[in-house]
Amino acid sequence: MEIQELINKLNELEQLQYAYRYAMGITNFDGNTVAPKNSYKARGQAMAILSGETYKKFINEEVKELLFSLKENEKQLDFTTLRKVDEYIDEYEKTSKIPMNEFMEYTKLQSDSNHAWEQAKANNDFKGFAPYLEKMFEFNKRFANYRNPEKKPYNVHLDDFEKGMEMDDIDKFFNQLKKDVVPLIKDAVNESKGIREDFLERPFPVDKQKELSSLLTDVLKMDKDNFIIAESEHPFTMGLNNFDVRFTTHYYENMIASSFYSTMHEAGHAIYGLNHDLKYNGTVLSGGASNGVHESQSRFYENLVGRSKQFINYIYPTMKNLFPDQLSDVSANEFYRAVNKPKLSLIRIEADELTYSLHIMVRYEIERMMFEEKVNVNDLPAIWNSKYEEYLGITPPNDTKGVLQDVHWAFGLIGYFPSYALGSAYASQFLSKMKETVSFDSDVAKGDFSNINAWLKDNIQIHGAVYTPKQLIERVCNEPFNPKYYADYLKGKFSDL
Ligand SMILES: [Zn+2]
């Protein structure tokens, strides 16, 4: 076959994959936002069929031959096509090693387990969720063994979310945080005890919070024709293409900071999803470089921008307009200090910047134990609670606020958590580089995001999934990943709250 014919076939495959991804993406989004509660079973069945079909269309001799013929002729391929071929071969090898019936069974389990988790969390009933969680870990261990029996199963999972990262790397990273960040926590928490935050729990009408979310996306220069904001228990973003990104947030009347920062965070993911080069649209290269790099963008907007003094000073008059009664006796500086107050808290997504990585450390250590040691799933609540006591000095009063708080494990996302902490660290390193050419502080103080957005787009977002995290960081920063920037940022910020 001529090379051009092979490339045409690859394009056809890509379009078909895109259509299935699109259908399943919309179905998932619907299930997590507006679908009625009892729709989960039928959706699970439909998703099982759709994922079975994608499997058949992708895992077969014809596709295998196509991919490997292209690879054999790699000298004739342009850079983008070769990157696609490599991604597909990677994906092919990952998927083809899992028997189709188990793959379909697993997709069904994801849906059932997600539902069981929702019920369990609502009713503080870990026992109701435990059998699903156990199956989830069993499946994932087995899949890791099918895929790469030479590698430790947990390393296979870590690599899925952060290519090239293994337990040794993550241990080094967390050890660095233990050395540089953990010692700051006690003093910072003690010194900020007097910071008032009573007003954050005043009733802020939900319709006004929605208005604020919408205004925030305007400030960030997001084009409303290309995205929507919906609501879900656990906020998330789904990017379909450059013209259709959906993200969710949640609104609690007595938690204004929760919707504010969920919106800023997911908006960061959404901006990334809208900004890859158009030539990658609908292709396997349209996602981000990795989960960690995606988190670097969401955390950039949530924390480095949203929790900065400059941004709060800028947005505060708007907030005062929306919430005149609730904020009548609160200054911008008091608001700034309240949303940054370091606390020994229970809930990861409500955690302050300083203690956030400790929440991740607990999850990382538990996942590692589940993979490496014989741990009974029924012991997880007790293990969780004792680790919270050890690192954060606090014990969850119930499992809803403990081991049941996150959706990740229910959905089989194991090995995902470390990327959150890595994302914060990447973001600090990117910011330090950005400041060489962009007047970040004064731009944020003016609410002017043109240069900031352009820098992130041109250096990071436009490249889609073309580079691995390590390649991208070296390319952008002219040096390898270095967690020192993150530690310095935290030290600077929390010594001067
Ligand atoms: Zn995120």
Coordinates of C-alpha atoms and ligand atoms in Angstrom, one line a residue:
M1 CA 0.0 0.0 0.0
E2 CA 1.2 3.5 -0.8
I3 CA 2.1 5.6 2.2
Q4 CA -0.7 8.1 1.4
E5 CA -3.2 5.3 1.4
L6 CA -2.1 4.3 4.8
I7 CA -2.3 7.8 6.1
N8 CA -5.9 8.1 4.7
K9 CA -6.8 4.9 6.5
L10 CA -5.3 6.3 9.7
N11 CA -7.5 9.4 9.3
E12 CA -10.6 7.2 8.8
L13 CA -9.8 5.3 12.0
E14 CA -9.3 8.6 13.8
Q15 CA -12.7 9.9 12.7
L16 CA -14.4 6.8 13.8
Q17 CA -12.7 6.8 17.2
Y18 CA -13.6 10.5 17.6
A19 CA -17.3 9.7 16.9
Y20 CA -17.4 7.0 19.6
R21 CA -15.4 9.1 22.0
Y22 CA -17.9 11.9 21.4
A23 CA -21.0 9.7 22.0
M24 CA -19.5 8.2 25.1
G25 CA -18.4 11.6 26.4
I26 CA -21.8 13.1 26.0
T27 CA -23.4 10.1 27.7
N28 CA -21.0 10.4 30.6
F29 CA -21.5 14.1 30.9
D30 CA -25.3 13.6 30.9
G31 CA -25.1 10.9 33.5
N32 CA -23.1 13.1 35.8
T33 CA -25.2 16.2 35.4
V34 CA -28.9 16.1 34.4
A35 CA -29.9 12.4 33.9
P36 CA -32.4 11.1 36.4
K37 CA -31.1 9.0 39.2
N38 CA -32.5 5.7 38.0
S39 CA -31.0 6.1 34.5
Y40 CA -27.7 4.6 35.6
K41 CA -28.4 0.9 34.7
A42 CA -29.6 1.6 31.2
R43 CA -26.7 4.0 30.7
G44 CA -24.3 1.3 31.9
Q45 CA -25.6 -1.1 29.4
A46 CA -25.4 1.4 26.5
M47 CA -21.9 2.4 27.5
A48 CA -20.8 -1.3 27.7
I49 CA -22.0 -1.8 24.1
L50 CA -20.4 1.4 22.8
S51 CA -17.1 0.6 24.5
G52 CA -17.3 -3.0 23.1
E53 CA -17.8 -1.6 19.6
T54 CA -14.8 0.8 20.0
Y55 CA -12.8 -2.1 21.2
K56 CA -13.7 -4.2 18.1
K57 CA -13.1 -1.4 15.7
F58 CA -9.7 -0.7 17.2
I59 CA -8.3 -4.0 18.3
N60 CA -8.1 -6.2 15.2
E61 CA -5.5 -7.4 12.7
E62 CA -6.3 -4.8 10.2
V63 CA -5.6 -1.9 12.5
K64 CA -2.6 -3.6 13.9
E65 CA -1.2 -4.0 10.4
L66 CA -2.0 -0.4 9.5
L67 CA -0.2 1.0 12.6
F68 CA 2.8 -1.1 12.3
S69 CA 3.1 -0.5 8.5
L70 CA 3.1 3.2 9.2
K71 CA 5.7 2.8 11.9
E72 CA 7.9 0.9 9.6
N73 CA 7.7 3.8 7.2
E74 CA 8.2 6.4 9.8
K75 CA 10.8 8.3 7.8
Q76 CA 8.1 9.2 5.3
L77 CA 5.8 10.6 8.0
D78 CA 5.7 14.2 9.2
F79 CA 6.2 14.9 12.9
T80 CA 2.4 15.1 13.7
T81 CA 1.5 11.9 11.9
L82 CA 4.3 10.0 13.5
R83 CA 3.3 11.2 17.0
K84 CA -0.2 10.0 16.3
V85 CA 1.0 6.6 15.2
D86 CA 3.1 6.3 18.3
E87 CA 0.2 7.3 20.5
Y88 CA -2.1 4.7 18.7
I89 CA 0.5 2.0 19.0
D90 CA 0.8 2.7 22.7
E91 CA -2.9 2.6 23.1
Y92 CA -3.2 -0.5 21.0
E93 CA -0.7 -2.3 23.1
K94 CA -2.4 -1.2 26.3
T95 CA -5.9 -2.3 25.2
S96 CA -5.2 -5.4 23.1
K97 CA -3.7 -7.2 26.1
I98 CA -7.1 -7.0 28.0
P99 CA -9.6 -9.7 26.9
M100 CA -12.7 -8.1 25.5
N101 CA -15.2 -9.7 27.8
E102 CA -13.2 -8.4 30.8
F103 CA -13.0 -4.9 29.2
M104 CA -16.8 -4.8 28.8
E105 CA -17.4 -6.2 32.3
Y106 CA -15.1 -3.5 33.6
T107 CA -17.0 -0.7 31.8
K108 CA -20.2 -2.0 33.4
L109 CA -18.5 -2.1 36.8
Q110 CA -17.5 1.5 36.5
S111 CA -21.0 2.6 36.1
D112 CA -22.4 0.4 38.9
S113 CA -19.6 1.3 41.2
N114 CA -20.1 5.0 40.5
H115 CA -23.7 4.7 41.5
A116 CA -22.9 2.6 44.6
W117 CA -20.4 5.2 45.7
E118 CA -22.9 8.0 45.3
Q119 CA -25.4 6.1 47.6
A120 CA -22.7 5.1 50.0
K121 CA -21.4 8.7 50.3
A122 CA -24.9 10.1 50.8
N123 CA -25.6 7.5 53.5
N124 CA -22.2 7.2 55.1
D125 CA -22.3 3.5 54.2
F126 CA -18.8 2.4 53.3
K127 CA -19.9 -1.3 53.6
G128 CA -22.3 -0.7 50.7
F129 CA -19.5 0.5 48.5
A130 CA -16.7 -1.9 49.7
P131 CA -17.5 -4.9 47.4
Y132 CA -17.4 -2.6 44.3
L133 CA -14.1 -1.0 45.4
E134 CA -12.6 -4.4 46.0
K135 CA -13.6 -5.5 42.5
M136 CA -12.2 -2.2 41.1
F137 CA -8.8 -2.8 42.6
E138 CA -8.8 -6.5 41.5
F139 CA -9.6 -5.5 37.9
N140 CA -7.0 -2.9 37.9
K141 CA -4.3 -5.1 39.3
R142 CA -5.2 -7.8 36.8
F143 CA -5.2 -5.3 33.9
A144 CA -1.8 -4.0 34.9
N145 CA -0.4 -7.6 34.8
Y146 CA -1.9 -8.3 31.4
R147 CA -0.4 -5.1 30.1
N148 CA 3.1 -5.3 31.5
P149 CA 3.9 -8.3 33.7
E150 CA 7.5 -7.2 34.1
K151 CA 6.5 -3.9 35.8
K152 CA 5.1 -3.4 39.2
P153 CA 1.3 -3.0 38.7
Y154 CA 1.1 0.3 40.5
N155 CA 3.8 1.7 38.3
V156 CA 1.8 0.7 35.2
H157 CA -1.1 2.8 36.6
L158 CA 1.1 5.8 37.5
D159 CA 2.5 5.8 34.0
D160 CA -1.1 6.0 32.6
F161 CA -1.6 9.4 34.1
E162 CA 1.9 10.8 34.1
K163 CA 4.0 9.2 31.5
G164 CA 7.4 8.3 32.7
M165 CA 6.6 8.6 36.4
E166 CA 7.1 5.7 38.8
M167 CA 6.8 5.1 42.5
D168 CA 10.5 6.1 42.9
D169 CA 9.9 9.5 41.3
I170 CA 6.7 10.1 43.3
D171 CA 8.5 9.1 46.5
K172 CA 11.2 11.6 45.8
F173 CA 8.7 14.3 45.0
F174 CA 6.7 13.7 48.2
N175 CA 9.9 13.4 50.3
Q176 CA 10.9 16.8 49.0
L177 CA 7.5 18.1 50.1
K178 CA 7.9 16.5 53.5
K179 CA 11.2 18.2 53.8
D180 CA 10.3 21.7 52.5
V181 CA 6.5 22.0 53.1
V182 CA 5.5 19.9 56.0
P183 CA 7.7 21.9 58.5
L184 CA 5.9 25.1 57.5
I185 CA 2.5 23.7 58.2
K186 CA 2.3 23.7 62.0
D187 CA 3.5 27.3 62.4
A188 CA 1.4 28.6 59.5
V189 CA -1.7 27.0 60.9
N190 CA -1.0 28.3 64.4
E191 CA -0.1 31.8 63.2
S192 CA -3.3 32.1 61.1
K193 CA -5.7 30.9 63.8
G194 CA -6.9 34.5 64.3
I195 CA -7.9 35.0 60.6
R196 CA -11.6 35.4 60.4
E197 CA -13.6 33.4 58.0
D198 CA -17.1 33.5 59.6
F199 CA -18.4 35.3 56.5
L200 CA -17.6 32.5 54.1
E201 CA -20.4 30.5 55.7
R202 CA -23.0 33.2 55.4
P203 CA -25.9 32.4 53.0
F204 CA -24.8 33.5 49.5
P205 CA -27.8 33.0 47.2
V206 CA -27.1 30.3 44.6
D207 CA -28.4 32.3 41.7
K208 CA -25.9 35.1 42.5
Q209 CA -23.1 32.5 42.9
K210 CA -24.0 31.3 39.3
E211 CA -23.7 34.9 38.1
L212 CA -20.3 35.1 39.7
S213 CA -19.2 31.9 38.0
S214 CA -20.2 33.3 34.7
L215 CA -18.5 36.6 35.3
L216 CA -15.3 34.8 36.3
T217 CA -15.2 33.1 32.9
D218 CA -15.7 36.5 31.2
V219 CA -12.7 37.9 33.1
L220 CA -10.7 35.0 31.9
K221 CA -11.7 35.9 28.4
M222 CA -13.5 32.6 27.7
D223 CA -15.8 32.6 24.7
K224 CA -19.3 31.6 25.8
D225 CA -20.1 30.1 22.4
N226 CA -17.5 27.4 23.0
F227 CA -18.3 26.1 26.5
I228 CA -21.0 25.6 29.1
I229 CA -21.0 25.4 32.9
A230 CA -23.2 22.6 34.4
E231 CA -23.5 21.3 38.0
S232 CA -22.3 18.1 39.6
E233 CA -21.4 16.8 43.0
H234 CA -17.8 16.5 42.0
P235 CA -16.7 19.2 39.5
F236 CA -15.1 18.0 36.3
T237 CA -14.3 19.1 32.8
M238 CA -15.0 17.3 29.5
G239 CA -13.4 18.7 26.4
L240 CA -14.9 17.4 23.1
N241 CA -13.1 19.7 20.7
N242 CA -11.9 23.3 20.3
F243 CA -15.5 24.5 20.0
D244 CA -17.2 22.4 22.7
V245 CA -15.9 22.1 26.3
R246 CA -18.2 21.5 29.2
F247 CA -17.3 21.9 32.8
T248 CA -19.2 21.6 36.0
T249 CA -19.1 23.3 39.4
H250 CA -21.2 23.0 42.5
Y251 CA -23.1 25.5 44.5
Y252 CA -23.7 25.4 48.3
E253 CA -25.4 28.3 49.8
N254 CA -23.1 28.4 52.8
M255 CA -19.9 27.8 51.0
I256 CA -19.1 30.7 48.6
A257 CA -15.5 29.8 48.3
S258 CA -16.3 26.3 47.1
S259 CA -18.1 27.4 43.9
F260 CA -15.7 30.3 43.3
Y261 CA -12.6 28.1 43.3
S262 CA -14.2 25.1 41.6
T263 CA -15.2 27.4 38.8
M264 CA -11.7 28.9 38.6
H265 CA -10.2 25.4 38.6
E266 CA -12.4 23.8 36.0
A267 CA -12.2 26.9 33.9
G268 CA -8.4 26.3 33.7
H269 CA -9.0 22.8 32.4
A270 CA -11.5 24.1 30.0
I271 CA -9.1 26.8 28.6
Y272 CA -6.6 24.1 28.0
G273 CA -9.2 22.0 26.2
L274 CA -10.1 24.9 24.0
N275 CA -6.6 25.9 23.0
H276 CA -4.8 23.0 21.3
D277 CA -3.7 23.6 17.8
L278 CA -6.7 23.1 15.4
K279 CA -4.7 20.6 13.4
Y280 CA -5.0 18.2 16.4
N281 CA -8.8 18.7 16.7
G282 CA -10.6 15.4 17.0
T283 CA -7.3 13.5 16.9
V284 CA -5.5 11.4 19.5
L285 CA -3.3 14.4 20.1
S286 CA -6.1 16.8 21.2
G287 CA -5.9 16.1 24.9
G288 CA -3.4 17.6 27.2
A289 CA 0.2 16.4 27.7
S290 CA -0.7 14.5 30.9
N291 CA -3.0 14.7 33.9
G292 CA -0.3 16.6 35.8
V293 CA 0.1 19.1 33.1
H294 CA -3.7 19.5 32.9
E295 CA -3.7 20.1 36.6
S296 CA -0.9 22.6 36.2
Q297 CA -3.3 24.7 34.1
S298 CA -6.4 24.3 36.4
R299 CA -4.3 25.1 39.5
F300 CA -2.7 28.0 37.8
Y301 CA -6.1 29.7 37.4
E302 CA -7.4 28.4 40.7
N303 CA -4.5 29.2 43.0
L304 CA -1.7 31.2 41.4
V305 CA -4.3 33.6 39.9
G306 CA -7.5 33.1 41.9
R307 CA -6.0 33.0 45.4
S308 CA -3.6 35.8 44.8
K309 CA -3.9 39.2 46.5
Q310 CA -3.9 40.9 43.1
F311 CA -6.9 38.9 41.7
I312 CA -9.0 39.2 44.9
N313 CA -8.4 43.0 45.0
Y314 CA -9.5 43.1 41.3
I315 CA -12.6 40.9 41.6
Y316 CA -13.7 42.1 45.0
P317 CA -15.8 45.1 44.0
T318 CA -17.8 42.8 41.6
M319 CA -18.3 40.4 44.5
K320 CA -19.5 43.3 46.8
N321 CA -22.0 44.2 44.1
L322 CA -23.3 40.7 44.0
F323 CA -23.3 40.1 47.7
P324 CA -23.7 43.5 49.3
D325 CA -25.2 42.2 52.6
Q326 CA -23.0 39.2 53.0
L327 CA -19.7 41.1 52.5
S328 CA -20.7 44.5 54.0
D329 CA -18.3 44.2 56.8
V330 CA -15.5 42.3 55.0
S331 CA -12.5 43.9 53.3
A332 CA -10.7 42.5 50.3
N333 CA -7.7 41.7 52.4
E334 CA -9.9 39.8 54.9
F335 CA -11.4 37.8 52.0
Y336 CA -7.9 37.1 50.7
R337 CA -6.7 35.9 54.1
A338 CA -9.8 33.8 54.6
V339 CA -9.6 31.8 51.3
N340 CA -5.9 31.2 52.0
K341 CA -6.1 30.3 55.7
P342 CA -4.1 27.1 56.2
K343 CA -6.1 24.6 58.1
L344 CA -5.8 21.0 59.2
S345 CA -8.9 20.0 57.2
L346 CA -10.7 16.8 56.1
I347 CA -11.8 17.4 52.6
R348 CA -9.3 17.4 49.8
I349 CA -11.1 19.7 47.4
E350 CA -11.7 22.3 50.1
A351 CA -8.1 22.2 51.3
D352 CA -5.9 25.3 51.3
E353 CA -2.8 25.4 49.0
L354 CA -0.4 24.7 51.8
T355 CA -1.9 21.4 53.1
Y356 CA -3.3 20.2 49.8
S357 CA -0.4 17.9 48.9
L358 CA -0.7 16.1 52.3
H359 CA -4.2 15.0 51.3
I360 CA -2.7 13.6 48.1
M361 CA 0.0 11.8 50.1
V362 CA -2.6 9.9 52.1
R363 CA -4.3 8.7 48.9
Y364 CA -1.0 7.8 47.2
E365 CA 0.1 5.8 50.2
I366 CA -3.2 3.9 50.4
E367 CA -3.2 3.1 46.6
R368 CA 0.3 1.8 47.0
M369 CA -0.6 -0.4 49.9
M370 CA -3.6 -1.8 48.0
F371 CA -1.3 -2.8 45.2
E372 CA 1.8 -3.8 47.0
E373 CA 0.5 -5.3 50.3
K374 CA -2.3 -7.5 51.4
V375 CA -4.8 -5.0 52.7
N376 CA -8.4 -5.8 53.3
V377 CA -10.7 -3.3 51.6
N378 CA -12.8 -3.2 54.8
D379 CA -9.8 -1.8 56.7
L380 CA -9.5 1.2 54.4
P381 CA -11.6 3.6 56.6
A382 CA -9.4 2.9 59.6
I383 CA -6.2 3.3 57.6
W384 CA -7.5 6.5 56.0
N385 CA -8.4 7.9 59.4
S386 CA -5.1 7.1 61.0
K387 CA -3.1 8.7 58.1
Y388 CA -5.2 11.8 58.4
E389 CA -4.4 11.9 62.1
E390 CA -0.7 11.4 61.4
Y391 CA -0.3 14.0 58.6
L392 CA -3.0 16.5 59.3
G393 CA -3.7 16.0 63.0
I394 CA -7.4 15.4 62.4
T395 CA -9.7 12.4 62.3
P396 CA -12.7 12.3 60.1
P397 CA -16.0 12.0 62.1
N398 CA -17.4 9.7 59.4
D399 CA -16.5 8.0 56.1
T400 CA -18.5 10.5 54.0
K401 CA -15.9 13.0 55.1
G402 CA -13.2 10.4 55.0
V403 CA -12.5 7.6 52.6
L404 CA -15.7 8.1 50.7
Q405 CA -15.1 11.7 49.7
D406 CA -13.6 11.3 46.2
V407 CA -15.2 9.8 43.1
H408 CA -11.8 8.6 41.7
W409 CA -11.6 5.0 43.0
A410 CA -15.3 4.4 42.3
F411 CA -14.5 5.1 38.7
G412 CA -11.3 3.0 38.6
L413 CA -9.0 6.1 38.5
I414 CA -6.1 4.6 40.5
G415 CA -2.8 6.2 40.2
Y416 CA -4.5 9.5 39.3
F417 CA -4.1 11.4 42.6
P418 CA -0.3 12.1 42.5
S419 CA -0.8 14.2 39.3
Y420 CA -2.7 16.8 41.4
A421 CA 0.3 17.5 43.6
L422 CA 2.6 17.4 40.6
G423 CA 0.3 19.8 38.8
S424 CA 0.7 22.4 41.5
A425 CA 4.5 22.0 41.3
Y426 CA 4.6 22.3 37.5
A427 CA 2.4 25.4 37.7
S428 CA 4.8 27.1 40.0
Q429 CA 7.7 26.3 37.7
F430 CA 5.8 27.6 34.7
L431 CA 4.9 30.8 36.5
S432 CA 8.5 31.5 37.4
K433 CA 9.4 31.2 33.7
M434 CA 6.4 33.2 32.6
K435 CA 7.4 36.1 34.9
E436 CA 10.6 36.5 32.8
T437 CA 8.5 38.0 29.9
V438 CA 5.0 38.7 31.3
S439 CA 4.2 41.2 34.1
F440 CA 2.0 38.7 35.8
D441 CA 1.3 40.5 39.1
S442 CA 0.3 43.8 37.5
D443 CA -1.7 42.1 34.7
V444 CA -3.7 40.1 37.3
A445 CA -4.2 43.2 39.4
K446 CA -5.8 44.8 36.3
G447 CA -7.8 41.7 35.4
D448 CA -6.0 41.7 32.1
F449 CA -5.5 38.1 31.0
S450 CA -4.4 38.7 27.4
N451 CA -0.7 38.1 27.9
I452 CA -1.1 35.5 30.5
N453 CA -3.5 33.4 28.5
A454 CA -1.4 33.9 25.4
W455 CA 1.8 32.7 27.2
L456 CA 0.1 29.5 28.4
K457 CA -1.5 28.9 25.1
D458 CA 1.7 29.4 23.0
N459 CA 4.0 27.5 25.4
I460 CA 1.8 24.7 26.7
Q461 CA -1.7 24.4 25.6
I462 CA -1.3 24.6 21.8
H463 CA 0.9 21.5 21.8
G464 CA -1.9 19.2 22.9
A465 CA -0.6 15.8 23.7
V466 CA 2.4 16.0 21.4
Y467 CA 5.1 16.1 24.2
T468 CA 5.4 14.1 27.4
P469 CA 5.4 16.2 30.6
K470 CA 9.2 15.9 30.9
Q471 CA 9.7 17.0 27.3
L472 CA 7.3 19.9 27.7
I473 CA 8.8 21.2 30.9
E474 CA 12.3 21.1 29.5
R475 CA 11.1 22.9 26.3
V476 CA 9.2 25.6 28.2
C477 CA 11.6 26.1 31.1
N478 CA 15.0 25.1 29.7
E479 CA 15.5 22.9 32.7
P480 CA 14.0 19.6 34.0
F481 CA 11.1 19.4 36.5
N482 CA 12.2 21.0 39.7
P483 CA 9.8 21.0 42.8
K484 CA 11.9 23.7 44.4
Y485 CA 9.8 26.4 42.6
Y486 CA 6.7 25.1 44.3
A487 CA 8.3 25.0 47.8
D488 CA 9.7 28.5 47.3
Y489 CA 6.3 29.8 46.2
L490 CA 4.5 28.2 49.2
K491 CA 7.2 29.6 51.6
G492 CA 6.9 33.0 50.1
K493 CA 3.1 33.1 50.2
F494 CA 2.5 31.6 53.6
S495 CA 5.2 33.5 55.5
D496 CA 3.4 36.7 54.5
L497 CA -0.3 36.0 54.9
Ligands
ZN1 ZN -8.5 19.3 38.0

